mmCIF file with all atom_site columns, C-alpha atoms and ligand atoms in Angstrom:
data_model
loop_
_atom_site.group_PDB
_atom_site.id
_atom_site.type_symbol
_atom_site.label_atom_id
_atom_site.label_alt_id
_atom_site.label_comp_id
_atom_site.label_asym_id
_atom_site.label_entity_id
_atom_site.label_seq_id
_atom_site.pdbx_PDB_ins_code
_atom_site.Cartn_x
_atom_site.Cartn_y
_atom_site.Cartn_z
_atom_site.occupancy
_atom_site.B_iso_or_equiv
_atom_site.pdbx_formal_charge
_atom_site.auth_seq_id
_atom_site.auth_comp_id
_atom_site.auth_asym_id
_atom_site.auth_atom_id
_atom_site.pdbx_PDB_model_num
ATOM   1   C  CA  . MET A 1 1   ? -24.657 -22.631 6.216   1.00 57.00 ? 1   MET A CA  1
ATOM   2   C  CA  . PRO A 1 2   ? -27.314 -22.773 9.063   1.00 67.00 ? 2   PRO A CA  1
ATOM   3   C  CA  . ASP A 1 3   ? -31.010 -21.246 8.461   1.00 84.00 ? 3   ASP A CA  1
ATOM   4   C  CA  . PHE A 1 4   ? -30.135 -17.876 9.754   1.00 91.00 ? 4   PHE A CA  1
ATOM   5   C  CA  . ALA A 1 5   ? -33.063 -14.949 9.414   1.00 94.00 ? 5   ALA A CA  1
ATOM   6   C  CA  . GLU A 1 6   ? -32.993 -13.313 6.397   1.00 95.00 ? 6   GLU A CA  1
ATOM   7   C  CA  . PRO A 1 7   ? -30.842 -10.008 7.143   1.00 96.00 ? 7   PRO A CA  1
ATOM   8   C  CA  . LEU A 1 8   ? -28.223 -11.842 9.434   1.00 96.00 ? 8   LEU A CA  1
ATOM   9   C  CA  . ALA A 1 9   ? -27.368 -14.271 6.686   1.00 97.00 ? 9   ALA A CA  1
ATOM   10  C  CA  . ARG A 1 10  ? -26.955 -11.035 4.295   1.00 97.00 ? 10  ARG A CA  1
ATOM   11  C  CA  . LEU A 1 11  ? -24.918 -9.707  6.896   1.00 97.00 ? 11  LEU A CA  1
ATOM   12  C  CA  . ILE A 1 12  ? -22.845 -12.775 7.584   1.00 97.00 ? 12  ILE A CA  1
ATOM   13  C  CA  . THR A 1 13  ? -21.863 -13.003 3.539   1.00 97.00 ? 13  THR A CA  1
ATOM   14  C  CA  . GLU A 1 14  ? -20.854 -9.537  3.343   1.00 97.00 ? 14  GLU A CA  1
ATOM   15  C  CA  . PHE A 1 15  ? -18.950 -10.018 6.469   1.00 97.00 ? 15  PHE A CA  1
ATOM   16  C  CA  . LYS A 1 16  ? -17.484 -13.428 4.757   1.00 97.00 ? 16  LYS A CA  1
ATOM   17  C  CA  . ARG A 1 17  ? -16.372 -11.775 1.573   1.00 97.00 ? 17  ARG A CA  1
ATOM   18  C  CA  . LEU A 1 18  ? -13.824 -9.428  3.681   1.00 96.00 ? 18  LEU A CA  1
ATOM   19  C  CA  . PRO A 1 19  ? -9.827  -10.827 3.659   1.00 94.00 ? 19  PRO A CA  1
ATOM   20  C  CA  . GLY A 1 20  ? -9.734  -13.705 6.318   1.00 96.00 ? 20  GLY A CA  1
ATOM   21  C  CA  . ILE A 1 21  ? -12.900 -13.675 7.790   1.00 96.00 ? 21  ILE A CA  1
ATOM   22  C  CA  . GLY A 1 22  ? -14.429 -17.288 7.575   1.00 96.00 ? 22  GLY A CA  1
ATOM   23  C  CA  . GLN A 1 23  ? -17.961 -18.453 8.273   1.00 96.00 ? 23  GLN A CA  1
ATOM   24  C  CA  . LYS A 1 24  ? -17.392 -18.490 11.828  1.00 96.00 ? 24  LYS A CA  1
ATOM   25  C  CA  . SER A 1 25  ? -16.006 -15.170 12.303  1.00 97.00 ? 25  SER A CA  1
ATOM   26  C  CA  . ALA A 1 26  ? -18.266 -13.793 9.669   1.00 97.00 ? 26  ALA A CA  1
ATOM   27  C  CA  . GLN A 1 27  ? -21.193 -15.247 12.196  1.00 97.00 ? 27  GLN A CA  1
ATOM   28  C  CA  . ARG A 1 28  ? -19.477 -13.461 15.315  1.00 97.00 ? 28  ARG A CA  1
ATOM   29  C  CA  . LEU A 1 29  ? -19.246 -10.212 13.573  1.00 97.00 ? 29  LEU A CA  1
ATOM   30  C  CA  . ALA A 1 30  ? -23.266 -10.278 12.701  1.00 97.00 ? 30  ALA A CA  1
ATOM   31  C  CA  . PHE A 1 31  ? -24.654 -11.548 15.905  1.00 97.00 ? 31  PHE A CA  1
ATOM   32  C  CA  . HIS A 1 32  ? -21.951 -8.602  17.383  1.00 97.00 ? 32  HIS A CA  1
ATOM   33  C  CA  . VAL A 1 33  ? -23.820 -5.932  15.241  1.00 97.00 ? 33  VAL A CA  1
ATOM   34  C  CA  . LEU A 1 34  ? -27.537 -7.374  16.339  1.00 97.00 ? 34  LEU A CA  1
ATOM   35  C  CA  . ARG A 1 35  ? -26.856 -7.286  19.904  1.00 97.00 ? 35  ARG A CA  1
ATOM   36  C  CA  . ALA A 1 36  ? -25.288 -3.648  19.154  1.00 97.00 ? 36  ALA A CA  1
ATOM   37  C  CA  . SER A 1 37  ? -27.011 -0.679  20.232  1.00 97.00 ? 37  SER A CA  1
ATOM   38  C  CA  . ARG A 1 38  ? -28.468 0.749   17.003  1.00 97.00 ? 38  ARG A CA  1
ATOM   39  C  CA  . ASP A 1 39  ? -26.366 3.574   17.362  1.00 97.00 ? 39  ASP A CA  1
ATOM   40  C  CA  . ASP A 1 40  ? -23.196 1.831   17.336  1.00 97.00 ? 40  ASP A CA  1
ATOM   41  C  CA  . ALA A 1 41  ? -24.172 0.009   14.373  1.00 97.00 ? 41  ALA A CA  1
ATOM   42  C  CA  . GLU A 1 42  ? -25.009 3.474   12.536  1.00 97.00 ? 42  GLU A CA  1
ATOM   43  C  CA  . HIS A 1 43  ? -21.832 4.679   13.302  1.00 97.00 ? 43  HIS A CA  1
ATOM   44  C  CA  . LEU A 1 44  ? -20.571 1.566   11.847  1.00 97.00 ? 44  LEU A CA  1
ATOM   45  C  CA  . ALA A 1 45  ? -22.268 1.591   8.269   1.00 97.00 ? 45  ALA A CA  1
ATOM   46  C  CA  . GLN A 1 46  ? -21.474 5.834   8.368   1.00 97.00 ? 46  GLN A CA  1
ATOM   47  C  CA  . ALA A 1 47  ? -17.788 4.738   8.487   1.00 97.00 ? 47  ALA A CA  1
ATOM   48  C  CA  . VAL A 1 48  ? -17.992 2.060   6.163   1.00 96.00 ? 48  VAL A CA  1
ATOM   49  C  CA  . LEU A 1 49  ? -19.766 4.867   3.610   1.00 96.00 ? 49  LEU A CA  1
ATOM   50  C  CA  . ASP A 1 50  ? -17.587 7.445   4.221   1.00 94.00 ? 50  ASP A CA  1
ATOM   51  C  CA  . VAL A 1 51  ? -14.333 6.039   3.033   1.00 92.00 ? 51  VAL A CA  1
ATOM   52  C  CA  . LYS A 1 52  ? -16.221 5.179   -0.349  1.00 92.00 ? 52  LYS A CA  1
ATOM   53  C  CA  . ASP A 1 53  ? -17.553 8.795   -0.294  1.00 93.00 ? 53  ASP A CA  1
ATOM   54  C  CA  . LYS A 1 54  ? -14.919 11.625  1.313   1.00 93.00 ? 54  LYS A CA  1
ATOM   55  C  CA  . LEU A 1 55  ? -11.609 10.063  0.068   1.00 94.00 ? 55  LEU A CA  1
ATOM   56  C  CA  . GLY A 1 56  ? -9.885  10.363  -3.270  1.00 94.00 ? 56  GLY A CA  1
ATOM   57  C  CA  . LEU A 1 57  ? -6.554  10.288  -4.846  1.00 96.00 ? 57  LEU A CA  1
ATOM   58  C  CA  . CYS A 1 58  ? -4.225  12.940  -4.035  1.00 97.00 ? 58  CYS A CA  1
ATOM   59  C  CA  . SER A 1 59  ? -3.522  14.801  -7.630  1.00 96.00 ? 59  SER A CA  1
ATOM   60  C  CA  . VAL A 1 60  ? -0.193  14.605  -7.284  1.00 96.00 ? 60  VAL A CA  1
ATOM   61  C  CA  . CYS A 1 61  ? 1.044   10.948  -5.871  1.00 97.00 ? 61  CYS A CA  1
ATOM   62  C  CA  . ASN A 1 62  ? -2.386  9.218   -5.892  1.00 97.00 ? 62  ASN A CA  1
ATOM   63  C  CA  . ASN A 1 63  ? -2.260  8.434   -2.283  1.00 97.00 ? 63  ASN A CA  1
ATOM   64  C  CA  . ILE A 1 64  ? -5.277  8.409   -0.629  1.00 96.00 ? 64  ILE A CA  1
ATOM   65  C  CA  . SER A 1 65  ? -6.545  11.672  0.345   1.00 96.00 ? 65  SER A CA  1
ATOM   66  C  CA  . GLU A 1 66  ? -9.647  13.728  1.648   1.00 94.00 ? 66  GLU A CA  1
ATOM   67  C  CA  . SER A 1 67  ? -8.740  16.603  -0.681  1.00 94.00 ? 67  SER A CA  1
ATOM   68  C  CA  . ASP A 1 68  ? -7.053  17.449  -3.970  1.00 96.00 ? 68  ASP A CA  1
ATOM   69  C  CA  . LEU A 1 69  ? -3.526  17.011  -2.111  1.00 96.00 ? 69  LEU A CA  1
ATOM   70  C  CA  . CYS A 1 70  ? -2.679  14.787  0.276   1.00 96.00 ? 70  CYS A CA  1
ATOM   71  C  CA  . LEU A 1 71  ? -0.851  15.631  3.828   1.00 95.00 ? 71  LEU A CA  1
ATOM   72  C  CA  . PHE A 1 72  ? 2.855   14.221  2.115   1.00 96.00 ? 72  PHE A CA  1
ATOM   73  C  CA  . CYS A 1 73  ? 2.390   16.417  -0.512  1.00 95.00 ? 73  CYS A CA  1
ATOM   74  C  CA  . ARG A 1 74  ? 0.909   19.774  1.220   1.00 96.00 ? 74  ARG A CA  1
ATOM   75  C  CA  . ASP A 1 75  ? 3.491   19.633  3.610   1.00 96.00 ? 75  ASP A CA  1
ATOM   76  C  CA  . SER A 1 76  ? 6.409   22.165  3.103   1.00 94.00 ? 76  SER A CA  1
ATOM   77  C  CA  . THR A 1 77  ? 8.212   20.546  5.530   1.00 95.00 ? 77  THR A CA  1
ATOM   78  C  CA  . ARG A 1 78  ? 8.830   17.294  3.240   1.00 95.00 ? 78  ARG A CA  1
ATOM   79  C  CA  . ASP A 1 79  ? 11.611  16.822  1.074   1.00 94.00 ? 79  ASP A CA  1
ATOM   80  C  CA  . PRO A 1 80  ? 10.667  17.393  -2.311  1.00 93.00 ? 80  PRO A CA  1
ATOM   81  C  CA  . LYS A 1 81  ? 13.508  15.715  -3.626  1.00 95.00 ? 81  LYS A CA  1
ATOM   82  C  CA  . VAL A 1 82  ? 13.313  12.463  -2.709  1.00 96.00 ? 82  VAL A CA  1
ATOM   83  C  CA  . VAL A 1 83  ? 10.534  10.181  -4.034  1.00 97.00 ? 83  VAL A CA  1
ATOM   84  C  CA  . CYS A 1 84  ? 9.780   7.019   -2.772  1.00 97.00 ? 84  CYS A CA  1
ATOM   85  C  CA  . VAL A 1 85  ? 7.509   4.567   -4.738  1.00 97.00 ? 85  VAL A CA  1
ATOM   86  C  CA  . VAL A 1 86  ? 5.404   2.714   -3.420  1.00 97.00 ? 86  VAL A CA  1
ATOM   87  C  CA  . GLU A 1 87  ? 2.588   -0.336  -4.552  1.00 97.00 ? 87  GLU A CA  1
ATOM   88  C  CA  . GLU A 1 88  ? -0.053  0.539   -2.090  1.00 96.00 ? 88  GLU A CA  1
ATOM   89  C  CA  . PRO A 1 89  ? -1.021  3.409   0.028   1.00 96.00 ? 89  PRO A CA  1
ATOM   90  C  CA  . HIS A 1 90  ? -1.216  1.109   3.021   1.00 95.00 ? 90  HIS A CA  1
ATOM   91  C  CA  . ASN A 1 91  ? 2.838   0.842   2.418   1.00 95.00 ? 91  ASN A CA  1
ATOM   92  C  CA  . ILE A 1 92  ? 3.351   4.314   3.671   1.00 96.00 ? 92  ILE A CA  1
ATOM   93  C  CA  . VAL A 1 93  ? 1.999   3.733   6.617   1.00 93.00 ? 93  VAL A CA  1
ATOM   94  C  CA  . GLY A 1 94  ? 4.693   1.582   7.622   1.00 90.00 ? 94  GLY A CA  1
ATOM   95  C  CA  . ILE A 1 95  ? 7.429   3.638   6.028   1.00 92.00 ? 95  ILE A CA  1
ATOM   96  C  CA  . GLU A 1 96  ? 6.162   6.360   8.178   1.00 94.00 ? 96  GLU A CA  1
ATOM   97  C  CA  . THR A 1 97  ? 6.298   4.558   11.469  1.00 91.00 ? 97  THR A CA  1
ATOM   98  C  CA  . THR A 1 98  ? 9.920   4.010   11.022  1.00 87.00 ? 98  THR A CA  1
ATOM   99  C  CA  . ARG A 1 99  ? 10.324  8.345   10.906  1.00 88.00 ? 99  ARG A CA  1
ATOM   100 C  CA  . GLU A 1 100 ? 13.221  7.477   8.775   1.00 88.00 ? 100 GLU A CA  1
ATOM   101 C  CA  . TYR A 1 101 ? 11.871  8.837   5.810   1.00 94.00 ? 101 TYR A CA  1
ATOM   102 C  CA  . GLN A 1 102 ? 11.464  12.956  5.093   1.00 94.00 ? 102 GLN A CA  1
ATOM   103 C  CA  . GLY A 1 103 ? 10.702  12.828  1.267   1.00 96.00 ? 103 GLY A CA  1
ATOM   104 C  CA  . ARG A 1 104 ? 7.522   12.234  -0.895  1.00 97.00 ? 104 ARG A CA  1
ATOM   105 C  CA  . TYR A 1 105 ? 5.566   9.407   -2.230  1.00 97.00 ? 105 TYR A CA  1
ATOM   106 C  CA  . HIS A 1 106 ? 3.970   8.189   -5.494  1.00 98.00 ? 106 HIS A CA  1
ATOM   107 C  CA  . VAL A 1 107 ? 1.583   5.185   -4.971  1.00 98.00 ? 107 VAL A CA  1
ATOM   108 C  CA  . LEU A 1 108 ? 0.969   2.692   -8.224  1.00 98.00 ? 108 LEU A CA  1
ATOM   109 C  CA  . HIS A 1 109 ? -2.092  0.775   -6.848  1.00 97.00 ? 109 HIS A CA  1
ATOM   110 C  CA  . GLY A 1 110 ? -0.608  -2.071  -7.639  1.00 96.00 ? 110 GLY A CA  1
ATOM   111 C  CA  . ALA A 1 111 ? 2.386   -4.190  -9.153  1.00 96.00 ? 111 ALA A CA  1
ATOM   112 C  CA  . LEU A 1 112 ? 2.755   -5.742  -12.332 1.00 96.00 ? 112 LEU A CA  1
ATOM   113 C  CA  . SER A 1 113 ? 1.822   -9.216  -12.594 1.00 94.00 ? 113 SER A CA  1
ATOM   114 C  CA  . PRO A 1 114 ? 1.709   -10.409 -16.493 1.00 88.00 ? 114 PRO A CA  1
ATOM   115 C  CA  . LEU A 1 115 ? 0.303   -13.694 -15.651 1.00 89.00 ? 115 LEU A CA  1
ATOM   116 C  CA  . ASP A 1 116 ? -2.841  -11.581 -14.045 1.00 91.00 ? 116 ASP A CA  1
ATOM   117 C  CA  . GLY A 1 117 ? -3.068  -9.703  -16.765 1.00 91.00 ? 117 GLY A CA  1
ATOM   118 C  CA  . ILE A 1 118 ? -1.647  -6.381  -14.777 1.00 93.00 ? 118 ILE A CA  1
ATOM   119 C  CA  . GLY A 1 119 ? 0.607   -4.472  -17.321 1.00 94.00 ? 119 GLY A CA  1
ATOM   120 C  CA  . PRO A 1 120 ? 2.165   -0.749  -16.889 1.00 94.00 ? 120 PRO A CA  1
ATOM   121 C  CA  . ASP A 1 121 ? -1.093  0.678   -18.132 1.00 94.00 ? 121 ASP A CA  1
ATOM   122 C  CA  . ARG A 1 122 ? -3.051  -0.627  -15.411 1.00 95.00 ? 122 ARG A CA  1
ATOM   123 C  CA  . LEU A 1 123 ? -0.786  1.184   -12.770 1.00 97.00 ? 123 LEU A CA  1
ATOM   124 C  CA  . LYS A 1 124 ? -0.467  4.914   -11.779 1.00 97.00 ? 124 LYS A CA  1
ATOM   125 C  CA  . VAL A 1 125 ? 3.027   4.946   -14.131 1.00 97.00 ? 125 VAL A CA  1
ATOM   126 C  CA  . GLN A 1 126 ? 1.945   7.509   -16.277 1.00 96.00 ? 126 GLN A CA  1
ATOM   127 C  CA  . GLU A 1 127 ? 0.834   9.798   -13.240 1.00 96.00 ? 127 GLU A CA  1
ATOM   128 C  CA  . LEU A 1 128 ? 4.327   8.818   -11.548 1.00 97.00 ? 128 LEU A CA  1
ATOM   129 C  CA  . LEU A 1 129 ? 6.323   10.558  -14.657 1.00 96.00 ? 129 LEU A CA  1
ATOM   130 C  CA  . ALA A 1 130 ? 4.118   13.814  -14.716 1.00 95.00 ? 130 ALA A CA  1
ATOM   131 C  CA  . GLN A 1 131 ? 4.867   13.802  -10.959 1.00 96.00 ? 131 GLN A CA  1
ATOM   132 C  CA  . LEU A 1 132 ? 8.559   13.787  -11.282 1.00 95.00 ? 132 LEU A CA  1
ATOM   133 C  CA  . GLN A 1 133 ? 8.564   15.934  -14.589 1.00 92.00 ? 133 GLN A CA  1
ATOM   134 C  CA  . SER A 1 134 ? 6.944   18.365  -12.496 1.00 90.00 ? 134 SER A CA  1
ATOM   135 C  CA  . SER A 1 135 ? 8.624   18.165  -9.450  1.00 88.00 ? 135 SER A CA  1
ATOM   136 C  CA  . ALA A 1 136 ? 12.011  18.953  -7.931  1.00 86.00 ? 136 ALA A CA  1
ATOM   137 C  CA  . ALA A 1 137 ? 12.699  15.166  -7.665  1.00 93.00 ? 137 ALA A CA  1
ATOM   138 C  CA  . GLU A 1 138 ? 16.376  13.862  -7.795  1.00 95.00 ? 138 GLU A CA  1
ATOM   139 C  CA  . GLU A 1 139 ? 16.080  10.568  -5.923  1.00 96.00 ? 139 GLU A CA  1
ATOM   140 C  CA  . VAL A 1 140 ? 13.493  8.004   -6.661  1.00 96.00 ? 140 VAL A CA  1
ATOM   141 C  CA  . ILE A 1 141 ? 13.436  5.510   -4.058  1.00 96.00 ? 141 ILE A CA  1
ATOM   142 C  CA  . LEU A 1 142 ? 11.711  2.254   -5.299  1.00 96.00 ? 142 LEU A CA  1
ATOM   143 C  CA  . ALA A 1 143 ? 9.790   0.691   -2.668  1.00 95.00 ? 143 ALA A CA  1
ATOM   144 C  CA  . THR A 1 144 ? 8.055   -2.217  -3.772  1.00 95.00 ? 144 THR A CA  1
ATOM   145 C  CA  . ASN A 1 145 ? 7.262   -5.220  -2.091  1.00 93.00 ? 145 ASN A CA  1
ATOM   146 C  CA  . PRO A 1 146 ? 10.209  -7.725  -2.578  1.00 88.00 ? 146 PRO A CA  1
ATOM   147 C  CA  . THR A 1 147 ? 7.928   -10.082 -4.284  1.00 89.00 ? 147 THR A CA  1
ATOM   148 C  CA  . VAL A 1 148 ? 8.356   -11.233 -7.815  1.00 90.00 ? 148 VAL A CA  1
ATOM   149 C  CA  . GLU A 1 149 ? 5.895   -9.035  -8.856  1.00 94.00 ? 149 GLU A CA  1
ATOM   150 C  CA  . GLY A 1 150 ? 7.759   -6.136  -6.805  1.00 94.00 ? 150 GLY A CA  1
ATOM   151 C  CA  . GLU A 1 151 ? 11.243  -6.705  -8.420  1.00 92.00 ? 151 GLU A CA  1
ATOM   152 C  CA  . ALA A 1 152 ? 9.643   -6.748  -11.462 1.00 94.00 ? 152 ALA A CA  1
ATOM   153 C  CA  . THR A 1 153 ? 7.776   -3.154  -11.069 1.00 96.00 ? 153 THR A CA  1
ATOM   154 C  CA  . ALA A 1 154 ? 11.318  -2.023  -9.840  1.00 95.00 ? 154 ALA A CA  1
ATOM   155 C  CA  . LEU A 1 155 ? 13.382  -3.129  -12.568 1.00 95.00 ? 155 LEU A CA  1
ATOM   156 C  CA  . TYR A 1 156 ? 10.823  -1.621  -15.440 1.00 96.00 ? 156 TYR A CA  1
ATOM   157 C  CA  . LEU A 1 157 ? 10.387  1.749   -13.555 1.00 97.00 ? 157 LEU A CA  1
ATOM   158 C  CA  . ALA A 1 158 ? 14.314  1.588   -13.047 1.00 95.00 ? 158 ALA A CA  1
ATOM   159 C  CA  . ARG A 1 159 ? 14.085  1.029   -16.931 1.00 96.00 ? 159 ARG A CA  1
ATOM   160 C  CA  . LEU A 1 160 ? 11.627  3.416   -17.536 1.00 96.00 ? 160 LEU A CA  1
ATOM   161 C  CA  . LEU A 1 161 ? 13.149  6.405   -15.619 1.00 95.00 ? 161 LEU A CA  1
ATOM   162 C  CA  . LYS A 1 162 ? 16.868  5.846   -16.603 1.00 93.00 ? 162 LYS A CA  1
ATOM   163 C  CA  . PRO A 1 163 ? 16.653  8.996   -19.359 1.00 92.00 ? 163 PRO A CA  1
ATOM   164 C  CA  . PHE A 1 164 ? 15.166  11.119  -16.698 1.00 91.00 ? 164 PHE A CA  1
ATOM   165 C  CA  . GLY A 1 165 ? 18.864  11.437  -14.841 1.00 91.00 ? 165 GLY A CA  1
ATOM   166 C  CA  . LEU A 1 166 ? 17.854  10.759  -11.617 1.00 93.00 ? 166 LEU A CA  1
ATOM   167 C  CA  . LYS A 1 167 ? 19.508  8.805   -9.201  1.00 95.00 ? 167 LYS A CA  1
ATOM   168 C  CA  . LEU A 1 168 ? 17.429  5.524   -8.689  1.00 95.00 ? 168 LEU A CA  1
ATOM   169 C  CA  . THR A 1 169 ? 17.648  3.222   -5.246  1.00 94.00 ? 169 THR A CA  1
ATOM   170 C  CA  . ARG A 1 170 ? 16.374  0.097   -4.259  1.00 92.00 ? 170 ARG A CA  1
ATOM   171 C  CA  . ILE A 1 171 ? 15.581  0.042   -0.591  1.00 89.00 ? 171 ILE A CA  1
ATOM   172 C  CA  . ALA A 1 172 ? 17.659  -2.705  0.563   1.00 84.00 ? 172 ALA A CA  1
ATOM   173 C  CA  . GLN A 1 173 ? 16.722  -6.603  1.549   1.00 81.00 ? 173 GLN A CA  1
ATOM   174 C  CA  . GLY A 1 174 ? 18.048  -9.127  3.297   1.00 80.00 ? 174 GLY A CA  1
ATOM   175 C  CA  . VAL A 1 175 ? 17.848  -10.965 6.865   1.00 80.00 ? 175 VAL A CA  1
ATOM   176 C  CA  . PRO A 1 176 ? 14.965  -8.889  9.446   1.00 79.00 ? 176 PRO A CA  1
ATOM   177 C  CA  . MET A 1 177 ? 15.946  -7.765  12.604  1.00 79.00 ? 177 MET A CA  1
ATOM   178 C  CA  . GLY A 1 178 ? 16.586  -10.834 15.570  1.00 80.00 ? 178 GLY A CA  1
ATOM   179 C  CA  . GLY A 1 179 ? 16.387  -13.175 13.236  1.00 77.00 ? 179 GLY A CA  1
ATOM   180 C  CA  . ASP A 1 180 ? 18.966  -16.028 12.509  1.00 82.00 ? 180 ASP A CA  1
ATOM   181 C  CA  . LEU A 1 181 ? 21.403  -16.286 9.497   1.00 82.00 ? 181 LEU A CA  1
ATOM   182 C  CA  . GLU A 1 182 ? 20.459  -20.011 9.258   1.00 83.00 ? 182 GLU A CA  1
ATOM   183 C  CA  . TYR A 1 183 ? 16.604  -19.474 9.239   1.00 81.00 ? 183 TYR A CA  1
ATOM   184 C  CA  . ALA A 1 184 ? 17.399  -17.670 6.817   1.00 81.00 ? 184 ALA A CA  1
ATOM   185 C  CA  . ASP A 1 185 ? 16.217  -18.838 2.972   1.00 84.00 ? 185 ASP A CA  1
ATOM   186 C  CA  . HIS A 1 186 ? 18.444  -18.639 0.541   1.00 84.00 ? 186 HIS A CA  1
ATOM   187 C  CA  . VAL A 1 187 ? 17.660  -15.831 -1.859  1.00 82.00 ? 187 VAL A CA  1
ATOM   188 C  CA  . THR A 1 188 ? 17.361  -13.490 1.368   1.00 84.00 ? 188 THR A CA  1
ATOM   189 C  CA  . LEU A 1 189 ? 20.377  -14.456 2.220   1.00 85.00 ? 189 LEU A CA  1
ATOM   190 C  CA  . ALA A 1 190 ? 21.688  -13.913 -0.860  1.00 85.00 ? 190 ALA A CA  1
ATOM   191 C  CA  . ARG A 1 191 ? 19.929  -10.608 -1.124  1.00 82.00 ? 191 ARG A CA  1
ATOM   192 C  CA  . ALA A 1 192 ? 21.437  -9.751  2.537   1.00 84.00 ? 192 ALA A CA  1
ATOM   193 C  CA  . MET A 1 193 ? 25.200  -10.181 0.780   1.00 86.00 ? 193 MET A CA  1
ATOM   194 C  CA  . ALA A 1 194 ? 24.550  -8.600  -2.217  1.00 82.00 ? 194 ALA A CA  1
ATOM   195 C  CA  . GLY A 1 195 ? 23.490  -5.590  -1.028  1.00 81.00 ? 195 GLY A CA  1
ATOM   196 C  CA  . ARG A 1 196 ? 26.018  -5.395  1.946   1.00 82.00 ? 196 ARG A CA  1
ATOM   197 C  CA  . ARG A 1 197 ? 27.571  -1.867  2.623   1.00 79.00 ? 197 ARG A CA  1
ATOM   198 C  CA  . GLU A 1 198 ? 30.617  -0.757  4.499   1.00 82.00 ? 198 GLU A CA  1
ATOM   199 C  CA  . ILE A 1 199 ? 30.345  0.187   8.260   1.00 82.00 ? 199 ILE A CA  1
HETATM 200 ZN ZN1 . ZN  B 2 .   ? -0.094  13.424  -2.612  1.00 96.00 ? 201 ZN  B ZN1 1
#
């Protein structure tokens, strides 16, 4: 690494710890901050701190929230009979942009990954059971990611929740819109065939 003045080198090191940021991007960002006004730099620093200080987890669904209940749990127009289980809070953003879903959520904060030592106790599984027991939920949508870990998590939850007598559904997986079947890998295509529905 070239010789930078110590405070600049430190900022570059911090930026490099962010996902997707290499040495060059880190330098570019650090020099941007150096050139920015003190006000702008302060806004950036304060925004970073606020994310840590002012946000917590919703006491019901574990989504990120500024107050005890997140905006979905507070919203009485959202259907309490359906709970959509996702791995991470940002997955909610994706589902919300579809405007297709009007139910509640539960955030697991991860997925099962035995190789990384992540078992059910590291996820918000007990909290999910508590949420289901204290709510009017009739359907649970398992919307974990279509990865090995996400599939394992969905399977685990399906077994765990079976005795609750709820309707358990898994989000459909298949070929992406605008894609060509020729280019879909065989696992995706097999899923798409298995998950076909009548039209
Ligand atoms: Zn919530």
